[in-house]
Each structure stands twice: as C-alpha cells, then as structure tokens.
CSV table of N, CA, C and O in Angstrom, one decimal:
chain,number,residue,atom,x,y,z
A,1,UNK,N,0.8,-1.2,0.0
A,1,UNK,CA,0.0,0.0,0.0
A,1,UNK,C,0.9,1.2,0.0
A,1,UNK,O,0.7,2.2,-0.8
A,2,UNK,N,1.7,1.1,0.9
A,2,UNK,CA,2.7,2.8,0.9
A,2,UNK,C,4.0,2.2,1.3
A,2,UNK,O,3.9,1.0,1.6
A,3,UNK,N,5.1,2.6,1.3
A,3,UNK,CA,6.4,2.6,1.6
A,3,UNK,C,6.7,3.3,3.1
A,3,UNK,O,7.7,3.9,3.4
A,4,UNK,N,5.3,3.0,4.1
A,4,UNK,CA,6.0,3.8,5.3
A,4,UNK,C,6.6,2.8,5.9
A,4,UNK,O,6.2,1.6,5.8
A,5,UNK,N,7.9,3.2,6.8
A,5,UNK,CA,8.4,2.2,7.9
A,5,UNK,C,7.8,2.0,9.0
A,5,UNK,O,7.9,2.9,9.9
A,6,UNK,N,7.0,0.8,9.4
A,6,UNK,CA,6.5,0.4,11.1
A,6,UNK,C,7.3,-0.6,11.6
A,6,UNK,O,7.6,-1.5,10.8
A,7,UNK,N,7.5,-0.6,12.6
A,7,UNK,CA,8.1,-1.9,13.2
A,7,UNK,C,6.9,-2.6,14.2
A,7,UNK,O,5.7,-2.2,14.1
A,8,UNK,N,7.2,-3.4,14.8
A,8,UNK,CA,6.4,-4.3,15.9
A,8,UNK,C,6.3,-3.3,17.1
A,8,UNK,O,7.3,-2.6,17.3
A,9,UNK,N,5.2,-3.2,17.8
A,9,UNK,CA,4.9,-2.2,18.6
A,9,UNK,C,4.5,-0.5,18.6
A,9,UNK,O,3.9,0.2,19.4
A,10,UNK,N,5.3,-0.3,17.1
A,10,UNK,CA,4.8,1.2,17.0
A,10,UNK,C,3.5,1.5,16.8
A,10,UNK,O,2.9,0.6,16.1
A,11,UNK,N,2.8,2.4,17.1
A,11,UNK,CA,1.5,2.8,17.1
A,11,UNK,C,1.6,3.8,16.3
A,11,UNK,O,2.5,4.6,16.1
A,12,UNK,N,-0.6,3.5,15.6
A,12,UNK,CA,-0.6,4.2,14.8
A,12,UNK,C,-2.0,4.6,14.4
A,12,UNK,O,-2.8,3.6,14.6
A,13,UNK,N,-2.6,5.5,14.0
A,13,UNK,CA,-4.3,5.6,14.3
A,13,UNK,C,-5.0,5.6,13.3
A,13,UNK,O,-4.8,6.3,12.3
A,14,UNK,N,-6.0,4.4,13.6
A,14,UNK,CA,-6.8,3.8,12.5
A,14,UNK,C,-7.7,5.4,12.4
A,14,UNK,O,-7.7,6.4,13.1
A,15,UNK,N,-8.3,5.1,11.4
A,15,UNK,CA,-9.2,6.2,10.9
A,15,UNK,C,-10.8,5.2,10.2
A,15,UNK,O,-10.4,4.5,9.3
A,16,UNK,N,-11.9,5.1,10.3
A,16,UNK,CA,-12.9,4.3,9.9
A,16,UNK,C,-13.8,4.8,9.0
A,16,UNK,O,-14.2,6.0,9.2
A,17,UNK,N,-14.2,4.2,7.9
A,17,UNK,CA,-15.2,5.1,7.2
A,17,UNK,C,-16.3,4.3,6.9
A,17,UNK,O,-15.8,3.4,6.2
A,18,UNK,N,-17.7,4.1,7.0
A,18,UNK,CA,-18.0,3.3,6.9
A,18,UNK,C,-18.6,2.6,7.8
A,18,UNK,O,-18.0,2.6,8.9
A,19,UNK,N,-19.8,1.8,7.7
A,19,UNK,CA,-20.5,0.8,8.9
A,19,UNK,C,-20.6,1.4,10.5
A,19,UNK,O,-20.4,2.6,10.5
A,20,UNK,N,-20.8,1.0,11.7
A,20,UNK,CA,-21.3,1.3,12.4
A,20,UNK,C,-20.2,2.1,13.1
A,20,UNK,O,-20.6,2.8,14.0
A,21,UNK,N,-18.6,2.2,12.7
A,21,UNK,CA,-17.7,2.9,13.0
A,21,UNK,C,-17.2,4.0,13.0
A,21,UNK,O,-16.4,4.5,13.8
A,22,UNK,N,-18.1,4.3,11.4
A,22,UNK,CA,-17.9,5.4,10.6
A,22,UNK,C,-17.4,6.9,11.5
A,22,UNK,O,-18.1,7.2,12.5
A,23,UNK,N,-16.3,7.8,11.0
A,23,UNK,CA,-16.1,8.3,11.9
A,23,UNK,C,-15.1,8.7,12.8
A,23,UNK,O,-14.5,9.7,13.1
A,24,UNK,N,-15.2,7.0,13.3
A,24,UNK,CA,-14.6,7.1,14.8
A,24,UNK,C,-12.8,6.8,14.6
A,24,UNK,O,-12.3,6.6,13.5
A,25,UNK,N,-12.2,7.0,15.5
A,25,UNK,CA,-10.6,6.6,15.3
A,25,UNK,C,-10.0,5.8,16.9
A,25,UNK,O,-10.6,5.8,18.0
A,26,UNK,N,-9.1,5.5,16.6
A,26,UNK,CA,-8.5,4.2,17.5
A,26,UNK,C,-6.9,4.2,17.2
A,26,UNK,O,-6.4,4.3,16.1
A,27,UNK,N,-6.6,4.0,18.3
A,27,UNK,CA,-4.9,3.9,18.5
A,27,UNK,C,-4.6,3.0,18.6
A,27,UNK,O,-4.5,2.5,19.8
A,28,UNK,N,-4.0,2.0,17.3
A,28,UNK,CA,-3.6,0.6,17.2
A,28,UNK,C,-2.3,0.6,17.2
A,28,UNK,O,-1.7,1.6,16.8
A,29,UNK,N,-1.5,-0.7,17.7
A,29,UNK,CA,-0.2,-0.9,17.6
A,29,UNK,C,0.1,-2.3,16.8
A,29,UNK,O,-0.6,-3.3,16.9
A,30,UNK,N,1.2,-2.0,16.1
A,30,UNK,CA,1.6,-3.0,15.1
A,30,UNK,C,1.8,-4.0,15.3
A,30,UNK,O,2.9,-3.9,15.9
A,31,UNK,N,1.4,-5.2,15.3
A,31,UNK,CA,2.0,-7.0,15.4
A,31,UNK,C,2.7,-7.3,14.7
A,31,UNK,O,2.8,-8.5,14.5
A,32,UNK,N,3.7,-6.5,13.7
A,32,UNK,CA,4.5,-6.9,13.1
A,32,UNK,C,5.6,-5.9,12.2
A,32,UNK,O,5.7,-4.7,12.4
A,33,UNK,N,6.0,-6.2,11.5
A,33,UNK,CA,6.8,-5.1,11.0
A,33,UNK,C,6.0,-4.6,9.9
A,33,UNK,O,6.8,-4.2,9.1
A,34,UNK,N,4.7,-4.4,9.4
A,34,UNK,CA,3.6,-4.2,8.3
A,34,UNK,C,2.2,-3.2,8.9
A,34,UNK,O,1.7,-3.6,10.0
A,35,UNK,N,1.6,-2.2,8.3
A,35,UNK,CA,0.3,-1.7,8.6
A,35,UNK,C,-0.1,-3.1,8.0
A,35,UNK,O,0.3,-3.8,7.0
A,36,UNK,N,-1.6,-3.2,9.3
A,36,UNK,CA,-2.4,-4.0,9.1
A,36,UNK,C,-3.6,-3.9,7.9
A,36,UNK,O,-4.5,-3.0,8.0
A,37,UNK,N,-3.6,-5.2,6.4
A,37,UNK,CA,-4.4,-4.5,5.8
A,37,UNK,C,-5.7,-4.5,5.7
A,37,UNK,O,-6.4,-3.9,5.0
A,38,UNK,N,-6.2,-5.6,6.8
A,38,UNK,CA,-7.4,-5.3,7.4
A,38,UNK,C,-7.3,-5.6,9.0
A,38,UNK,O,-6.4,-6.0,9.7
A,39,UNK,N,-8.9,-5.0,9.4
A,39,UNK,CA,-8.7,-5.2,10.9
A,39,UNK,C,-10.3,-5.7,10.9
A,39,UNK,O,-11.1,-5.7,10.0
A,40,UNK,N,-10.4,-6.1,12.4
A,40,UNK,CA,-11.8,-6.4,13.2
A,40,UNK,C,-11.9,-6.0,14.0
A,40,UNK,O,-10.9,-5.7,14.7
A,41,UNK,N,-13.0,-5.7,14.3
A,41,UNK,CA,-13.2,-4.5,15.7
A,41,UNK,C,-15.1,-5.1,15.6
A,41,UNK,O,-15.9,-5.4,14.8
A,42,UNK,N,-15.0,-4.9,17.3
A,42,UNK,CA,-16.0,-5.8,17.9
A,42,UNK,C,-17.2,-4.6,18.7
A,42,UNK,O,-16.9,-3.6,19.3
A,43,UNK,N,-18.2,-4.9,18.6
A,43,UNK,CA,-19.6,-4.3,19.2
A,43,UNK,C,-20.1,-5.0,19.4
A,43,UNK,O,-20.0,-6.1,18.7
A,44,UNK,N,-21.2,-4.8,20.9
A,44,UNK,CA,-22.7,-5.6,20.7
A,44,UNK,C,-23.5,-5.0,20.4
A,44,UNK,O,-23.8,-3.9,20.7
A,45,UNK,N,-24.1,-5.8,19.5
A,45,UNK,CA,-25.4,-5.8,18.8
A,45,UNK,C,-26.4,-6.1,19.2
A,45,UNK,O,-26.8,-7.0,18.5
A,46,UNK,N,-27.3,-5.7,20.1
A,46,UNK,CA,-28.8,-6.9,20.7
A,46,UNK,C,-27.9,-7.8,21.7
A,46,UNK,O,-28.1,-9.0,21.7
A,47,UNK,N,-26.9,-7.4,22.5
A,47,UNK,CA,-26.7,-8.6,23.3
A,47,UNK,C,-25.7,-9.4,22.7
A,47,UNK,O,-25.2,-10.3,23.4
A,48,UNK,N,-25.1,-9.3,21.2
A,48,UNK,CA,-24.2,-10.6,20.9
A,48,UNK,C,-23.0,-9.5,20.2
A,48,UNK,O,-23.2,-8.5,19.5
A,49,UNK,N,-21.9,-10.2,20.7
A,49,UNK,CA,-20.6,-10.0,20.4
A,49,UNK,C,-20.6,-10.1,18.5
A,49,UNK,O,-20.3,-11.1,17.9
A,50,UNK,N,-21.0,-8.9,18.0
A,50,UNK,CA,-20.7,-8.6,16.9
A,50,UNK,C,-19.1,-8.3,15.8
A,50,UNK,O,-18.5,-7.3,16.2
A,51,UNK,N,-18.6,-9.0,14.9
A,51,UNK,CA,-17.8,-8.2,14.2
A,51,UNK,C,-17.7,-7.9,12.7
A,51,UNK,O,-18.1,-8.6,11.8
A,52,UNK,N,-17.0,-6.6,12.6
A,52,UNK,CA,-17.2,-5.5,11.3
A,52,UNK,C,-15.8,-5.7,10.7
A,52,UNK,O,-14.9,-5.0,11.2
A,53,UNK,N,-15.6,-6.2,10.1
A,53,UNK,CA,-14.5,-5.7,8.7
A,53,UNK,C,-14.2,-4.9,8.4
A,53,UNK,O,-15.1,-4.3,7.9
A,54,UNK,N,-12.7,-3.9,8.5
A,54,UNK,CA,-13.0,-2.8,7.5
A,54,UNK,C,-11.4,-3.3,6.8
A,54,UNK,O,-10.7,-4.2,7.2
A,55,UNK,N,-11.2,-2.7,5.8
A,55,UNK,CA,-10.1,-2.7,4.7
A,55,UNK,C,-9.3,-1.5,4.6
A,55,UNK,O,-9.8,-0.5,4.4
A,56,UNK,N,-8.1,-1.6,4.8
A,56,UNK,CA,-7.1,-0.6,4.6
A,56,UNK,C,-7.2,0.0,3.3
A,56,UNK,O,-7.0,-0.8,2.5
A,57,UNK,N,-7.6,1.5,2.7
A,57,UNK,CA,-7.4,1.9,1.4
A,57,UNK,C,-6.5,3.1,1.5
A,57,UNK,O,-6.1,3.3,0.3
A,58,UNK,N,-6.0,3.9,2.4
A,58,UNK,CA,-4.9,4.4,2.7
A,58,UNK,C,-4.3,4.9,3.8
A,58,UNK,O,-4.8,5.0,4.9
A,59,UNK,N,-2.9,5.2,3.5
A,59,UNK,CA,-1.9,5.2,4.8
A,59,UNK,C,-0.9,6.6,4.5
A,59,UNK,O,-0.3,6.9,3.4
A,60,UNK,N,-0.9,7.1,5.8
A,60,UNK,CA,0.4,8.2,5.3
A,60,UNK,C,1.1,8.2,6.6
A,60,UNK,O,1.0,7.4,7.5
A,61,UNK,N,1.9,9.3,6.5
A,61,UNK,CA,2.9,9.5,7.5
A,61,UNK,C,3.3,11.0,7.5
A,61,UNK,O,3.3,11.5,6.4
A,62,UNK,N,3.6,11.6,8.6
A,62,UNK,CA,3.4,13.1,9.2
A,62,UNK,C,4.4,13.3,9.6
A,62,UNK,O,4.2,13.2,10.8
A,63,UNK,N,5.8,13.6,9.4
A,63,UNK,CA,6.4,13.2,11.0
A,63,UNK,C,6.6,11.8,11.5
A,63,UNK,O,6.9,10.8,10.8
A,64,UNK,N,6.6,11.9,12.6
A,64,UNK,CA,6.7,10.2,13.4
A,64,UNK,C,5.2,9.9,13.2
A,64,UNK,O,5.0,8.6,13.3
A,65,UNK,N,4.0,10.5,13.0
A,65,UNK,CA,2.3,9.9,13.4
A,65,UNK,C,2.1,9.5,11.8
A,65,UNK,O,2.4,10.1,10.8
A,66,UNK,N,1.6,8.2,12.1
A,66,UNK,CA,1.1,7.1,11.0
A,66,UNK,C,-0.5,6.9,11.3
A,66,UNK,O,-1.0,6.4,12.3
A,67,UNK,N,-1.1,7.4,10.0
A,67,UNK,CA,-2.6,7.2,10.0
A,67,UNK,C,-3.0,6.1,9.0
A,67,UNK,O,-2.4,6.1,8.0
A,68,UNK,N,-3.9,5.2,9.2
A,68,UNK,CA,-4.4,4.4,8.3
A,68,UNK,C,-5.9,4.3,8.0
A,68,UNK,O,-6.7,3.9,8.8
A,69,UNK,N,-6.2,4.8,6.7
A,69,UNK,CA,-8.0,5.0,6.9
A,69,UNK,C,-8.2,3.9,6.1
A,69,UNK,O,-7.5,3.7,5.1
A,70,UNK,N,-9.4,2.9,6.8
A,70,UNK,CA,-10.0,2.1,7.1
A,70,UNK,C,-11.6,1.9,6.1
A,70,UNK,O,-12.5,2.8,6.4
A,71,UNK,N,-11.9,1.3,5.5
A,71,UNK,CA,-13.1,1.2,4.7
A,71,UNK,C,-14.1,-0.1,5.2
A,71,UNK,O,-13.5,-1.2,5.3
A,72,UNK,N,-15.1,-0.1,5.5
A,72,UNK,CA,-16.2,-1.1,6.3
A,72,UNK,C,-16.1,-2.1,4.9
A,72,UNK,O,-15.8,-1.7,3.8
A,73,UNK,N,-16.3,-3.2,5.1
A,73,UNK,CA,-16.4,-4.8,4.5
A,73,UNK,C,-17.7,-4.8,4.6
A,73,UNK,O,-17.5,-3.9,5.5
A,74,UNK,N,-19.4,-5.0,4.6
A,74,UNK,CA,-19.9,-5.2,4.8
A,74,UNK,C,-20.0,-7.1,4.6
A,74,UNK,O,-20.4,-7.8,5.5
A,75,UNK,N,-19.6,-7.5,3.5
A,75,UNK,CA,-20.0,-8.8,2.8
A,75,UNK,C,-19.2,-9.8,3.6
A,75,UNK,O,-19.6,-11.0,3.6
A,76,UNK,N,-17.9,-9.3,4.4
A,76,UNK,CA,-16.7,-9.9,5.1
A,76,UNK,C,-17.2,-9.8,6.4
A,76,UNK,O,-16.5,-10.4,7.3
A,77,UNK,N,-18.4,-9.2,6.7
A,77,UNK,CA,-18.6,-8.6,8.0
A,77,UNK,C,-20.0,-9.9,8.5
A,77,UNK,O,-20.5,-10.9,7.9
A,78,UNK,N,-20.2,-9.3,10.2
A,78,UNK,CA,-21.3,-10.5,10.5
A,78,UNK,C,-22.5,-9.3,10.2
A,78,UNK,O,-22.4,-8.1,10.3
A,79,UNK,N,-23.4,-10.2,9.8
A,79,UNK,CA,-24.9,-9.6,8.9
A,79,UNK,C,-25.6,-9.0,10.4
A,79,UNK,O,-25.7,-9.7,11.4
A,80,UNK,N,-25.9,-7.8,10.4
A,80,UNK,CA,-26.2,-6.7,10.9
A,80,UNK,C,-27.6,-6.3,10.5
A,80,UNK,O,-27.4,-5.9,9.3
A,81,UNK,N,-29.2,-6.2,11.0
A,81,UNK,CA,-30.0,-5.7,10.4
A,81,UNK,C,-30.2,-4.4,10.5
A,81,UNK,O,-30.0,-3.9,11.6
A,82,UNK,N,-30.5,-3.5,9.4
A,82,UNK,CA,-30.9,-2.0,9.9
A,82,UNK,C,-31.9,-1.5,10.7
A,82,UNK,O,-33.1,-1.7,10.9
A,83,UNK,N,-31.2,-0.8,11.1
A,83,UNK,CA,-31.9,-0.3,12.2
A,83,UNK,C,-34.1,-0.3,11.9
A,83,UNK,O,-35.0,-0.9,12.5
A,84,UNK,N,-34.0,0.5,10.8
A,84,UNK,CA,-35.4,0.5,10.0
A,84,UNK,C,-36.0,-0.9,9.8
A,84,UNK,O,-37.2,-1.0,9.8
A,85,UNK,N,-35.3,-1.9,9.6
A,85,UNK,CA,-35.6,-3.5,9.2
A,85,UNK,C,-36.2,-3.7,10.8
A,85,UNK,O,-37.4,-4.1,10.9
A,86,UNK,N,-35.5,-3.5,11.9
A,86,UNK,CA,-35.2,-4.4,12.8
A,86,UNK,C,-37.5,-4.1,13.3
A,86,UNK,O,-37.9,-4.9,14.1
A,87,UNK,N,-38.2,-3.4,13.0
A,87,UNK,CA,-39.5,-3.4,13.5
A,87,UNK,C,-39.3,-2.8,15.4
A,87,UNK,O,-38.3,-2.5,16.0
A,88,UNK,N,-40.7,-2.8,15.8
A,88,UNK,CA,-41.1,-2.2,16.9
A,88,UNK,C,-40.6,-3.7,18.1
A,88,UNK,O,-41.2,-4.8,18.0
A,89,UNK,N,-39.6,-3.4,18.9
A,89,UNK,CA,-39.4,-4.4,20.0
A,89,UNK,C,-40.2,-3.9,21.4
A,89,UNK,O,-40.7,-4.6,22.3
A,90,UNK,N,-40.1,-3.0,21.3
A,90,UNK,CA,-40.4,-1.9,22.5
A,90,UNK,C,-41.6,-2.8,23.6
A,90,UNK,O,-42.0,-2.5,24.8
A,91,UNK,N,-41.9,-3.7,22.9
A,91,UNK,CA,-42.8,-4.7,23.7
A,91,UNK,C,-42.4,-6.2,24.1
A,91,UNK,O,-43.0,-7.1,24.7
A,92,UNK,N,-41.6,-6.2,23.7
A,92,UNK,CA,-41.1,-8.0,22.9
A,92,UNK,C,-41.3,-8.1,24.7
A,92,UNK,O,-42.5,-8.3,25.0
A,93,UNK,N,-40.3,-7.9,25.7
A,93,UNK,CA,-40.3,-8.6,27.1
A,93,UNK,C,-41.5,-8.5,27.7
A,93,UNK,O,-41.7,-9.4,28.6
A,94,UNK,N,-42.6,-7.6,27.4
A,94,UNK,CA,-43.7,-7.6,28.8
A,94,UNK,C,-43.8,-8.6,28.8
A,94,UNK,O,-43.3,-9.5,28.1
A,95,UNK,N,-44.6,-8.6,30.2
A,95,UNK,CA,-45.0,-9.9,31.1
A,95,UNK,C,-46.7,-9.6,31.0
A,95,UNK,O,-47.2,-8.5,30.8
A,96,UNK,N,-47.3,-10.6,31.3
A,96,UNK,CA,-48.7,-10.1,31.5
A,96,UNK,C,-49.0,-11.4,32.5
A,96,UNK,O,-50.1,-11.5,33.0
C-alpha cells in the first residue's frame, strides 16, 4: 500500500469510514513489521458480540504519526440488520 516504515509495537491511528464505525478513530499498535491491511473490531449488537470488517485503502505519515484510513467490508462482516428493518421491539419482554 505505501512505503511507510513500522516496526512491531509502534502505534498508529486507525481512521474508519463506513459501517457502524464510521467516523470514529482508535490507537492501534503493530504485530509486526507491516500496517495491518485489514482489521476487526468488535460491538454488541442486541446482546451478541458482533464483528465488522474494515479494509485498509490508505496510509500516510506526518512526522513520526502514521494514519491508516479504514473502509467497512460489509459482505466480510457478520450480517447486521438496519436499524429501519429491525421493526417495533419496544414490547417484545412484557409480562402479562
């Protein structure tokens, strides 16, 4: 993807675009001498340990700070209903 140098341990901030992420940023550190060119990153969803895909599509470098922006997988990802799909629960637990 780019010619930046990382080694094992250096950190570097994901950037997310896309899926329930979108947005947000996170301070990851390297497992190896390579930016990671995808990652997983976890939510619950309704109660169950959900995960999202996203795909590396670019990487720079500033100085010593290494950014890598991040693109959502949906098809790679676990199936997620929308919000609009998901219908009225607002009742599902009563008791009667």
């Amino acid at each position: 993807m780019s010619d930046i140098t990382i080694h094992e341990g250096d950190e570097y901030t994901a950037i997310f675009h896309g899926g329930p992420f979108d947005g947000t940023t996170d301070t990851r550190t390297a497992t190896s001498d390579a930016l990671d060119d995808e990652v997983t990153v976890f939510a619950d969803v309704e109660g169950l340990q959900t995960a999202f895909t996203y795909r590396a599509t670019k990487s720079r470098q500033v100085l010593d700070q290494i950014s890598v922006e991040f693109t959502y997988e949906p098809g790679e990802s676990d199936p997620v209903d929308d919000l609009a799909d998901r219908g009225d629960r607002s009742g599902e637990f009563d008791r009667e």
